[in-house]
Amino acid sequence: MPEVPTPAARLRTIGNARPDLDTVVEHVLHLPELCPATHNPAPGSTLTLRYRPGAQLLELFSLDAYMDAFVAHPVVRDMEFFVQTVAQDAADAVGVPVTAAAQVGLRGLRQEQRVTVEARPSPTP
């Protein structure tokens, strides 16, 4: 049976044509229904990734493929761990700190959840 790649393996970067300019990038991702049991997150839920790029930028199309890799994935069992995972994967991909902020609607509950995570790139061995 072939090994299934991790969601992080789907993240790609592109070169920053002007790393000399002070730039802030925000990606607002509309979250798909990730959990087949609870059908959460509810429509309208978002995850925003914010960073000041260095040499690399997150590639837009790979972000969609990355999000799709989490549909029915065990990491979505709690939104806090999901946001932490996305923040760390993005920081590791671009090599700079990334803030991930989720605003999540939850079916079956009378509440929303907001989770903000600041991740720094993992040290390379």
PDB file of C-alpha atoms in Angstrom:
ATOM      1  CA  MET A   1       0.000   0.000   0.000  1.00  0.00           C
ATOM      2  CA  PRO A   2       1.541   3.371  -0.981  1.00  0.00           C
ATOM      3  CA  GLU A   3       2.358   5.841   1.766  1.00  0.00           C
ATOM      4  CA  VAL A   4      -0.082   8.758   1.992  1.00  0.00           C
ATOM      5  CA  PRO A   5       1.751  12.096   1.997  1.00  0.00           C
ATOM      6  CA  THR A   6       1.206  14.443   4.918  1.00  0.00           C
ATOM      7  CA  PRO A   7      -0.830  17.589   4.260  1.00  0.00           C
ATOM      8  CA  ALA A   8       2.379  19.647   4.659  1.00  0.00           C
ATOM      9  CA  ALA A   9       3.858  17.860   1.635  1.00  0.00           C
ATOM     10  CA  ARG A  10       1.250  19.659  -0.500  1.00  0.00           C
ATOM     11  CA  LEU A  11       2.421  23.164   0.471  1.00  0.00           C
ATOM     12  CA  ARG A  12       4.541  24.869  -2.163  1.00  0.00           C
ATOM     13  CA  THR A  13       6.294  28.216  -2.262  1.00  0.00           C
ATOM     14  CA  ILE A  14       7.311  30.635  -4.971  1.00  0.00           C
ATOM     15  CA  GLY A  15      10.170  33.109  -4.945  1.00  0.00           C
ATOM     16  CA  ASN A  16       9.512  36.611  -3.643  1.00  0.00           C
ATOM     17  CA  ALA A  17      10.438  38.926  -6.514  1.00  0.00           C
ATOM     18  CA  ARG A  18      10.951  41.897  -4.147  1.00  0.00           C
ATOM     19  CA  PRO A  19      12.197  40.662  -0.758  1.00  0.00           C
ATOM     20  CA  ASP A  20      13.706  44.117  -0.207  1.00  0.00           C
ATOM     21  CA  LEU A  21      10.210  45.634   0.212  1.00  0.00           C
ATOM     22  CA  ASP A  22       8.422  45.495   3.571  1.00  0.00           C
ATOM     23  CA  THR A  23       5.443  43.328   2.610  1.00  0.00           C
ATOM     24  CA  VAL A  24       2.623  41.749   4.591  1.00  0.00           C
ATOM     25  CA  VAL A  25       0.758  38.836   3.010  1.00  0.00           C
ATOM     26  CA  GLU A  26      -2.629  37.585   4.174  1.00  0.00           C
ATOM     27  CA  HIS A  27      -4.355  34.519   2.789  1.00  0.00           C
ATOM     28  CA  VAL A  28      -8.022  34.221   3.792  1.00  0.00           C
ATOM     29  CA  LEU A  29      -8.996  30.593   3.360  1.00  0.00           C
ATOM     30  CA  HIS A  30     -12.654  29.598   3.372  1.00  0.00           C
ATOM     31  CA  LEU A  31     -12.673  26.329   5.285  1.00  0.00           C
ATOM     32  CA  PRO A  32     -14.381  23.296   3.794  1.00  0.00           C
ATOM     33  CA  GLU A  33     -16.408  20.905   5.920  1.00  0.00           C
ATOM     34  CA  LEU A  34     -13.553  18.971   7.507  1.00  0.00           C
ATOM     35  CA  CYS A  35     -15.358  16.499   9.780  1.00  0.00           C
ATOM     36  CA  PRO A  36     -17.735  14.018   8.145  1.00  0.00           C
ATOM     37  CA  ALA A  37     -19.341  13.152  11.513  1.00  0.00           C
ATOM     38  CA  THR A  38     -20.207  16.664  12.810  1.00  0.00           C
ATOM     39  CA  HIS A  39     -20.108  18.478   9.454  1.00  0.00           C
ATOM     40  CA  ASN A  40     -17.905  21.139  11.036  1.00  0.00           C
ATOM     41  CA  PRO A  41     -16.705  23.718  10.535  1.00  0.00           C
ATOM     42  CA  ALA A  42     -19.911  25.398   9.464  1.00  0.00           C
ATOM     43  CA  PRO A  43     -20.113  27.355   6.193  1.00  0.00           C
ATOM     44  CA  GLY A  44     -18.557  30.812   6.487  1.00  0.00           C
ATOM     45  CA  SER A  45     -15.661  29.628   8.664  1.00  0.00           C
ATOM     46  CA  THR A  46     -12.296  31.090   7.707  1.00  0.00           C
ATOM     47  CA  LEU A  47      -8.616  30.729   8.453  1.00  0.00           C
ATOM     48  CA  THR A  48      -6.322  33.689   7.820  1.00  0.00           C
ATOM     49  CA  LEU A  49      -2.570  33.205   7.415  1.00  0.00           C
ATOM     50  CA  ARG A  50      -0.511  36.382   7.891  1.00  0.00           C
ATOM     51  CA  TYR A  51       3.235  36.789   7.459  1.00  0.00           C
ATOM     52  CA  ARG A  52       6.038  39.115   6.346  1.00  0.00           C
ATOM     53  CA  PRO A  53       7.760  37.159   3.590  1.00  0.00           C
ATOM     54  CA  GLY A  54      11.455  36.782   3.162  1.00  0.00           C
ATOM     55  CA  ALA A  55      12.711  34.942   0.098  1.00  0.00           C
ATOM     56  CA  GLN A  56       9.585  32.775  -0.296  1.00  0.00           C
ATOM     57  CA  LEU A  57       5.812  33.217  -0.589  1.00  0.00           C
ATOM     58  CA  LEU A  58       3.119  30.578  -0.103  1.00  0.00           C
ATOM     59  CA  GLU A  59       1.832  29.441  -3.487  1.00  0.00           C
ATOM     60  CA  LEU A  60      -1.916  30.061  -3.802  1.00  0.00           C
ATOM     61  CA  PHE A  61      -3.039  26.891  -5.560  1.00  0.00           C
ATOM     62  CA  SER A  62      -1.110  24.666  -3.161  1.00  0.00           C
ATOM     63  CA  LEU A  63      -2.965  26.238  -0.235  1.00  0.00           C
ATOM     64  CA  ASP A  64      -6.254  24.932  -1.639  1.00  0.00           C
ATOM     65  CA  ALA A  65      -4.780  21.443  -2.093  1.00  0.00           C
ATOM     66  CA  TYR A  66      -3.321  21.641   1.420  1.00  0.00           C
ATOM     67  CA  MET A  67      -6.728  22.504   2.930  1.00  0.00           C
ATOM     68  CA  ASP A  68      -8.371  19.673   0.979  1.00  0.00           C
ATOM     69  CA  ALA A  69      -5.880  17.225   2.536  1.00  0.00           C
ATOM     70  CA  PHE A  70      -7.474  17.858   5.942  1.00  0.00           C
ATOM     71  CA  VAL A  71     -10.976  16.736   4.937  1.00  0.00           C
ATOM     72  CA  ALA A  72     -11.720  13.710   7.175  1.00  0.00           C
ATOM     73  CA  HIS A  73      -8.094  13.776   8.431  1.00  0.00           C
ATOM     74  CA  PRO A  74      -7.573  12.855  12.127  1.00  0.00           C
ATOM     75  CA  VAL A  75      -6.000  16.251  12.925  1.00  0.00           C
ATOM     76  CA  VAL A  76      -9.384  17.974  12.526  1.00  0.00           C
ATOM     77  CA  ARG A  77     -10.765  16.339  15.649  1.00  0.00           C
ATOM     78  CA  ASP A  78     -10.178  19.659  17.404  1.00  0.00           C
ATOM     79  CA  MET A  79      -9.883  23.045  15.769  1.00  0.00           C
ATOM     80  CA  GLU A  80      -7.125  24.238  18.106  1.00  0.00           C
ATOM     81  CA  PHE A  81      -4.759  21.484  16.954  1.00  0.00           C
ATOM     82  CA  PHE A  82      -5.787  22.035  13.342  1.00  0.00           C
ATOM     83  CA  VAL A  83      -4.898  25.767  13.513  1.00  0.00           C
ATOM     84  CA  GLN A  84      -1.637  25.008  15.328  1.00  0.00           C
ATOM     85  CA  THR A  85      -0.721  22.473  12.639  1.00  0.00           C
ATOM     86  CA  VAL A  86      -1.508  24.853   9.769  1.00  0.00           C
ATOM     87  CA  ALA A  87       0.446  27.701  11.395  1.00  0.00           C
ATOM     88  CA  GLN A  88       3.522  25.518  11.920  1.00  0.00           C
ATOM     89  CA  ASP A  89       3.388  23.977   8.454  1.00  0.00           C
ATOM     90  CA  ALA A  90       3.115  27.432   6.850  1.00  0.00           C
ATOM     91  CA  ALA A  91       5.977  28.856   8.951  1.00  0.00           C
ATOM     92  CA  ASP A  92       8.176  25.890   8.040  1.00  0.00           C
ATOM     93  CA  ALA A  93       7.315  26.287   4.342  1.00  0.00           C
ATOM     94  CA  VAL A  94       8.117  30.011   4.041  1.00  0.00           C
ATOM     95  CA  GLY A  95      10.860  30.137   6.681  1.00  0.00           C
ATOM     96  CA  VAL A  96       9.414  33.109   8.593  1.00  0.00           C
ATOM     97  CA  PRO A  97       6.949  33.482  11.487  1.00  0.00           C
ATOM     98  CA  VAL A  98       3.297  33.013  10.507  1.00  0.00           C
ATOM     99  CA  THR A  99       0.143  33.948  12.404  1.00  0.00           C
ATOM    100  CA  ALA A 100      -2.896  31.758  11.769  1.00  0.00           C
ATOM    101  CA  ALA A 101      -6.257  33.100  12.926  1.00  0.00           C
ATOM    102  CA  ALA A 102      -9.393  30.998  12.575  1.00  0.00           C
ATOM    103  CA  GLN A 103     -12.987  32.101  12.985  1.00  0.00           C
ATOM    104  CA  VAL A 104     -15.013  28.929  13.137  1.00  0.00           C
ATOM    105  CA  GLY A 105     -18.742  28.385  13.197  1.00  0.00           C
ATOM    106  CA  LEU A 106     -19.791  25.131  14.851  1.00  0.00           C
ATOM    107  CA  ARG A 107     -22.901  23.161  13.961  1.00  0.00           C
ATOM    108  CA  GLY A 108     -24.931  21.952  16.921  1.00  0.00           C
ATOM    109  CA  LEU A 109     -23.563  24.638  19.250  1.00  0.00           C
ATOM    110  CA  ARG A 110     -24.665  28.200  19.949  1.00  0.00           C
ATOM    111  CA  GLN A 111     -21.167  29.577  19.629  1.00  0.00           C
ATOM    112  CA  GLU A 112     -18.269  30.369  17.379  1.00  0.00           C
ATOM    113  CA  GLN A 113     -14.644  29.731  18.127  1.00  0.00           C
ATOM    114  CA  ARG A 114     -11.678  31.973  17.430  1.00  0.00           C
ATOM    115  CA  VAL A 115      -8.194  30.510  17.578  1.00  0.00           C
ATOM    116  CA  THR A 116      -4.992  32.476  16.932  1.00  0.00           C
ATOM    117  CA  VAL A 117      -1.584  30.816  16.738  1.00  0.00           C
ATOM    118  CA  GLU A 118       1.830  32.384  16.159  1.00  0.00           C
ATOM    119  CA  ALA A 119       4.361  29.892  14.791  1.00  0.00           C
ATOM    120  CA  ARG A 120       8.044  30.241  14.069  1.00  0.00           C
ATOM    121  CA  PRO A 121       9.915  28.031  11.595  1.00  0.00           C
ATOM    122  CA  SER A 122      11.156  24.799  13.174  1.00  0.00           C
ATOM    123  CA  PRO A 123      14.909  24.563  13.574  1.00  0.00           C
ATOM    124  CA  THR A 124      16.502  22.514  10.825  1.00  0.00           C
ATOM    125  CA  PRO A 125      18.637  19.557  11.995  1.00  0.00           C
TER     126      PRO A 125
END
